[in-house]
Amino acid sequence: EPEVTQTPSHQVTQMGQEVILRCVPISNHLYFYWYRQILGQKVEFLVSFYNNEISEKSEIFDDQFSVERPDGSNFTLKIRSTKLEDSAMYFCASSPGTDDQETQYFGPGTRLLVL
Amino acid sequence: GQNIDQPTEMTATEGAIVQINCTYQTSGFNGLFWYQQHAGEAPTFLSYNVLDGLEEKGRFSSFLSRSKGYSYLLLKELQMKDSASYLCAVRSFYDKVIFGPGTSLSVIP
């Protein structure tokens, strides 16, 4: 069964450093998302992406964040200058964009730790 | 404002039925998701309701009342593996999805 994959599974970085989190959505899906979940807290929407542009973003998704679909398969989230409070699990998700548009398939997540 | 409420914790017995409620107040509404999340894992899609009424999928059913801003997830014939967090999430405008705090369900023998 097709699945969303994410790399790396864990990332440790120093405050102020840039990180890039990578995702490979399911191949025929058209809508892509990033979420984060701080330990013990709820899942928070960051951004949605469709047709090579951002369709929605939350208040969390400020100028330090950016997303890109550099080729036909990868979807990346970049954090330019990490802060301690960016430590969280980051989930990528994708959905087909047809009658099943509503079904979002989540990747396993990248656990980011900022020291 | 955007607000989604769920009970924090629930406990139920193996083989029983449990109902997990969700109330929401959001600035727009385009559908409501239910997800299951085991500790340390990603959310897994369970259901999506757009119209009022009950949708059944095997042991899981989800109900929506848009006029009341209310949904519930019904789990039947509970199994130990159903112990997890259950997340209610509302799709507000376009592709923005707002998650509730989740309900931690413990299934006991």
Short mmCIF file of C-alpha atoms in Angstrom, two decimals:
data_model
loop_
_atom_site.label_atom_id
_atom_site.label_comp_id
_atom_site.label_asym_id
_atom_site.label_seq_id
_atom_site.Cartn_x
_atom_site.Cartn_y
_atom_site.Cartn_z
CA GLU A 1 0.00 0.00 0.00
CA PRO A 2 1.41 3.43 -0.90
CA GLU A 3 2.52 5.55 2.03
CA VAL A 4 3.96 8.94 2.85
CA THR A 5 7.62 8.78 3.86
CA GLN A 6 9.66 11.32 5.79
CA THR A 7 13.36 11.79 6.40
CA PRO A 8 15.13 11.99 8.70
CA SER A 9 13.21 10.24 11.46
CA HIS A 10 15.14 12.26 14.06
CA GLN A 11 17.08 15.52 13.76
CA VAL A 12 19.09 17.28 16.44
CA THR A 13 20.27 20.80 15.71
CA GLN A 14 21.68 23.85 17.44
CA MET A 15 19.55 26.94 17.96
CA GLY A 16 19.94 29.32 15.04
CA GLN A 17 20.77 26.61 12.52
CA GLU A 18 18.75 25.88 9.42
CA VAL A 19 16.99 22.54 9.03
CA ILE A 20 15.26 20.94 6.08
CA LEU A 21 12.70 18.24 6.68
CA ARG A 22 11.89 16.04 3.73
CA CYS A 23 8.74 14.26 2.72
CA VAL A 24 7.77 12.06 -0.21
CA PRO A 25 3.97 12.20 -0.56
CA ILE A 26 1.96 9.42 -2.17
CA SER A 27 2.72 9.60 -5.87
CA ASN A 28 -0.63 10.59 -7.40
CA HIS A 29 -1.66 12.96 -4.61
CA LEU A 30 -2.12 16.65 -5.32
CA TYR A 31 -2.49 18.28 -1.87
CA PHE A 32 0.34 18.40 0.65
CA TYR A 33 0.46 19.51 4.25
CA TRP A 34 2.84 20.08 7.14
CA TYR A 35 1.74 19.76 10.77
CA ARG A 36 3.66 19.84 14.00
CA GLN A 37 3.01 18.34 17.42
CA ILE A 38 4.91 19.55 20.45
CA LEU A 39 5.35 16.74 22.96
CA GLY A 40 2.14 16.22 24.92
CA GLN A 41 0.22 18.82 22.96
CA LYS A 42 -2.23 18.82 20.10
CA VAL A 43 -1.46 18.55 16.41
CA GLU A 44 -1.09 22.01 14.85
CA PHE A 45 -1.60 22.90 11.20
CA LEU A 46 1.32 24.71 9.59
CA VAL A 47 0.70 24.93 5.86
CA SER A 48 -1.09 23.40 2.89
CA PHE A 49 0.28 23.31 -0.65
CA TYR A 50 -1.46 22.78 -3.95
CA ASN A 51 -0.53 23.39 -7.56
CA ASN A 52 2.98 24.48 -6.58
CA GLU A 53 1.89 27.17 -4.20
CA ILE A 54 0.79 27.64 -0.61
CA SER A 55 -3.00 27.47 -0.33
CA GLU A 56 -3.31 28.07 3.42
CA LYS A 57 -0.95 28.76 6.30
CA SER A 58 -1.33 29.23 10.02
CA GLU A 59 -0.04 31.95 12.31
CA ILE A 60 2.81 29.62 13.29
CA PHE A 61 4.09 29.57 9.71
CA ASP A 62 6.02 32.83 9.81
CA ASP A 63 8.95 34.07 7.74
CA GLN A 64 11.25 31.50 9.33
CA PHE A 65 9.37 28.72 7.57
CA SER A 66 9.20 27.88 3.89
CA VAL A 67 8.02 24.94 1.81
CA GLU A 68 9.11 23.73 -1.56
CA ARG A 69 8.36 21.01 -4.04
CA PRO A 70 11.71 20.91 -5.80
CA ASP A 71 10.85 18.01 -8.09
CA GLY A 72 7.95 15.71 -8.84
CA SER A 73 8.29 13.67 -5.68
CA ASN A 74 9.75 15.60 -2.73
CA PHE A 75 8.02 18.14 -0.49
CA THR A 76 10.26 19.97 1.96
CA LEU A 77 9.83 22.16 5.02
CA LYS A 78 12.69 24.53 5.82
CA ILE A 79 13.17 26.31 9.11
CA ARG A 80 15.74 29.06 8.54
CA SER A 81 16.89 29.82 12.07
CA THR A 82 15.64 27.29 14.57
CA LYS A 83 14.47 28.24 18.04
CA LEU A 84 14.17 26.07 21.12
CA GLU A 85 10.38 26.16 20.78
CA ASP A 86 10.59 24.60 17.32
CA SER A 87 11.34 21.28 19.01
CA ALA A 88 8.45 19.04 18.02
CA MET A 89 7.34 16.17 15.85
CA TYR A 90 6.74 17.37 12.30
CA PHE A 91 4.25 15.43 10.20
CA CYS A 92 3.82 15.61 6.47
CA ALA A 93 0.48 14.56 4.96
CA SER A 94 -0.95 14.25 1.48
CA SER A 95 -4.40 13.78 -0.01
CA PRO A 96 -5.56 12.75 -3.48
CA GLY A 97 -7.43 15.89 -4.49
CA THR A 98 -10.33 14.05 -6.05
CA ASP A 99 -13.51 12.69 -4.47
CA ASP A 100 -11.20 11.37 -1.73
CA GLN A 101 -9.71 14.80 -1.19
CA GLU A 102 -10.70 14.71 2.43
CA THR A 103 -8.60 11.65 3.32
CA GLN A 104 -5.24 12.88 4.53
CA TYR A 105 -2.49 10.29 4.83
CA PHE A 106 0.16 11.14 7.39
CA GLY A 107 3.83 10.24 7.24
CA PRO A 108 5.60 8.78 10.29
CA GLY A 109 7.01 12.15 11.30
CA THR A 110 10.40 13.75 11.95
CA ARG A 111 11.27 14.41 15.56
CA LEU A 112 13.18 17.69 15.71
CA LEU A 113 15.16 18.63 18.80
CA VAL A 114 16.67 22.11 19.00
CA LEU A 115 19.39 22.56 21.60
CA GLY B 1 -12.08 32.42 17.12
CA GLN B 2 -11.35 28.76 16.68
CA ASN B 3 -12.10 26.31 19.46
CA ILE B 4 -12.48 22.56 19.53
CA ASP B 5 -13.29 20.71 22.74
CA GLN B 6 -13.00 17.03 23.59
CA PRO B 7 -12.85 15.19 26.90
CA THR B 8 -9.25 14.73 27.98
CA GLU B 9 -9.47 11.10 29.04
CA MET B 10 -11.93 8.22 28.91
CA THR B 11 -11.81 4.64 30.14
CA ALA B 12 -13.92 1.78 28.80
CA THR B 13 -14.07 -1.98 29.09
CA GLU B 14 -13.03 -4.42 26.42
CA GLY B 15 -16.05 -5.47 24.36
CA ALA B 16 -18.07 -2.40 25.32
CA ILE B 17 -19.17 0.66 23.33
CA VAL B 18 -17.72 4.11 23.89
CA GLN B 19 -18.74 7.50 22.52
CA ILE B 20 -16.20 10.30 22.25
CA ASN B 21 -17.72 13.75 21.86
CA CYS B 22 -16.35 16.79 20.08
CA THR B 23 -17.76 20.31 20.01
CA TYR B 24 -16.39 23.02 17.79
CA GLN B 25 -16.66 26.73 17.13
CA THR B 26 -14.74 27.75 14.05
CA SER B 27 -14.91 30.65 11.65
CA GLY B 28 -15.74 28.33 8.78
CA PHE B 29 -16.69 24.71 8.32
CA ASN B 30 -15.93 22.41 5.42
CA GLY B 31 -15.91 19.06 7.19
CA LEU B 32 -14.83 17.22 10.31
CA PHE B 33 -12.18 14.51 10.63
CA TRP B 34 -11.59 11.88 13.24
CA TYR B 35 -8.10 10.44 13.61
CA GLN B 36 -6.59 7.77 15.84
CA GLN B 37 -3.11 8.34 17.22
CA HIS B 38 -1.10 5.79 19.17
CA ALA B 39 1.65 7.16 21.39
CA GLY B 40 4.70 8.15 19.39
CA GLU B 41 3.02 7.50 16.05
CA ALA B 42 1.37 9.54 13.32
CA PRO B 43 -2.38 10.13 13.22
CA THR B 44 -4.34 7.58 11.23
CA PHE B 45 -7.46 8.67 9.35
CA LEU B 46 -10.74 7.20 10.65
CA SER B 47 -13.57 9.26 9.17
CA TYR B 48 -14.62 12.49 7.52
CA ASN B 49 -18.11 14.00 7.84
CA VAL B 50 -19.35 16.84 5.70
CA LEU B 51 -23.11 16.41 5.98
CA ASP B 52 -25.25 15.87 9.05
CA GLY B 53 -25.89 12.34 10.14
CA LEU B 54 -24.20 9.10 11.01
CA GLU B 55 -21.53 7.38 8.92
CA GLU B 56 -20.60 3.83 9.78
CA LYS B 57 -17.35 2.03 8.98
CA GLY B 58 -17.10 -1.35 10.62
CA ARG B 59 -16.66 -0.94 14.37
CA PHE B 60 -16.33 2.83 14.05
CA SER B 61 -19.13 5.32 13.39
CA SER B 62 -19.04 9.10 13.28
CA PHE B 63 -21.90 11.54 13.69
CA LEU B 64 -22.14 15.19 12.78
CA SER B 65 -24.61 17.97 13.59
CA ARG B 66 -23.48 21.17 11.92
CA SER B 67 -26.21 23.29 13.51
CA LYS B 68 -25.04 22.25 16.97
CA GLY B 69 -21.33 22.31 16.21
CA TYR B 70 -21.15 18.75 17.50
CA SER B 71 -19.72 15.43 16.48
CA TYR B 72 -19.09 12.10 18.12
CA LEU B 73 -17.06 9.01 17.36
CA LEU B 74 -18.62 5.72 18.39
CA LEU B 75 -16.41 2.69 18.89
CA LYS B 76 -18.10 -0.69 19.25
CA GLU B 77 -16.77 -4.05 20.45
CA LEU B 78 -13.78 -2.37 22.00
CA GLN B 79 -10.44 -4.12 21.75
CA MET B 80 -7.29 -3.52 23.76
CA LYS B 81 -5.59 -2.17 20.63
CA ASP B 82 -8.16 0.65 20.54
CA SER B 83 -6.32 2.28 23.46
CA ALA B 84 -5.06 5.47 21.82
CA SER B 85 -5.76 9.17 21.46
CA TYR B 86 -8.69 10.14 19.27
CA LEU B 87 -8.37 13.46 17.54
CA CYS B 88 -11.25 15.57 16.26
CA ALA B 89 -10.23 18.06 13.56
CA VAL B 90 -12.24 20.63 11.64
CA ARG B 91 -11.50 21.76 8.12
CA SER B 92 -12.29 25.44 8.25
CA PHE B 93 -11.58 27.38 5.09
CA TYR B 94 -10.01 25.74 2.07
CA ASP B 95 -7.26 23.45 3.32
CA LYS B 96 -6.79 24.70 6.87
CA VAL B 97 -7.38 21.90 9.40
CA ILE B 98 -7.67 22.67 13.11
CA PHE B 99 -7.15 19.86 15.57
CA GLY B 100 -8.74 19.45 18.97
CA PRO B 101 -6.69 18.47 22.02
CA GLY B 102 -7.49 14.77 21.60
CA THR B 103 -9.15 12.26 23.91
CA SER B 104 -6.96 9.60 25.46
CA LEU B 105 -8.94 6.35 25.56
CA SER B 106 -7.87 3.51 27.82
CA VAL B 107 -9.45 0.13 27.21
CA ILE B 108 -9.31 -2.15 30.24
CA PRO B 109 -9.95 -5.90 30.44
#
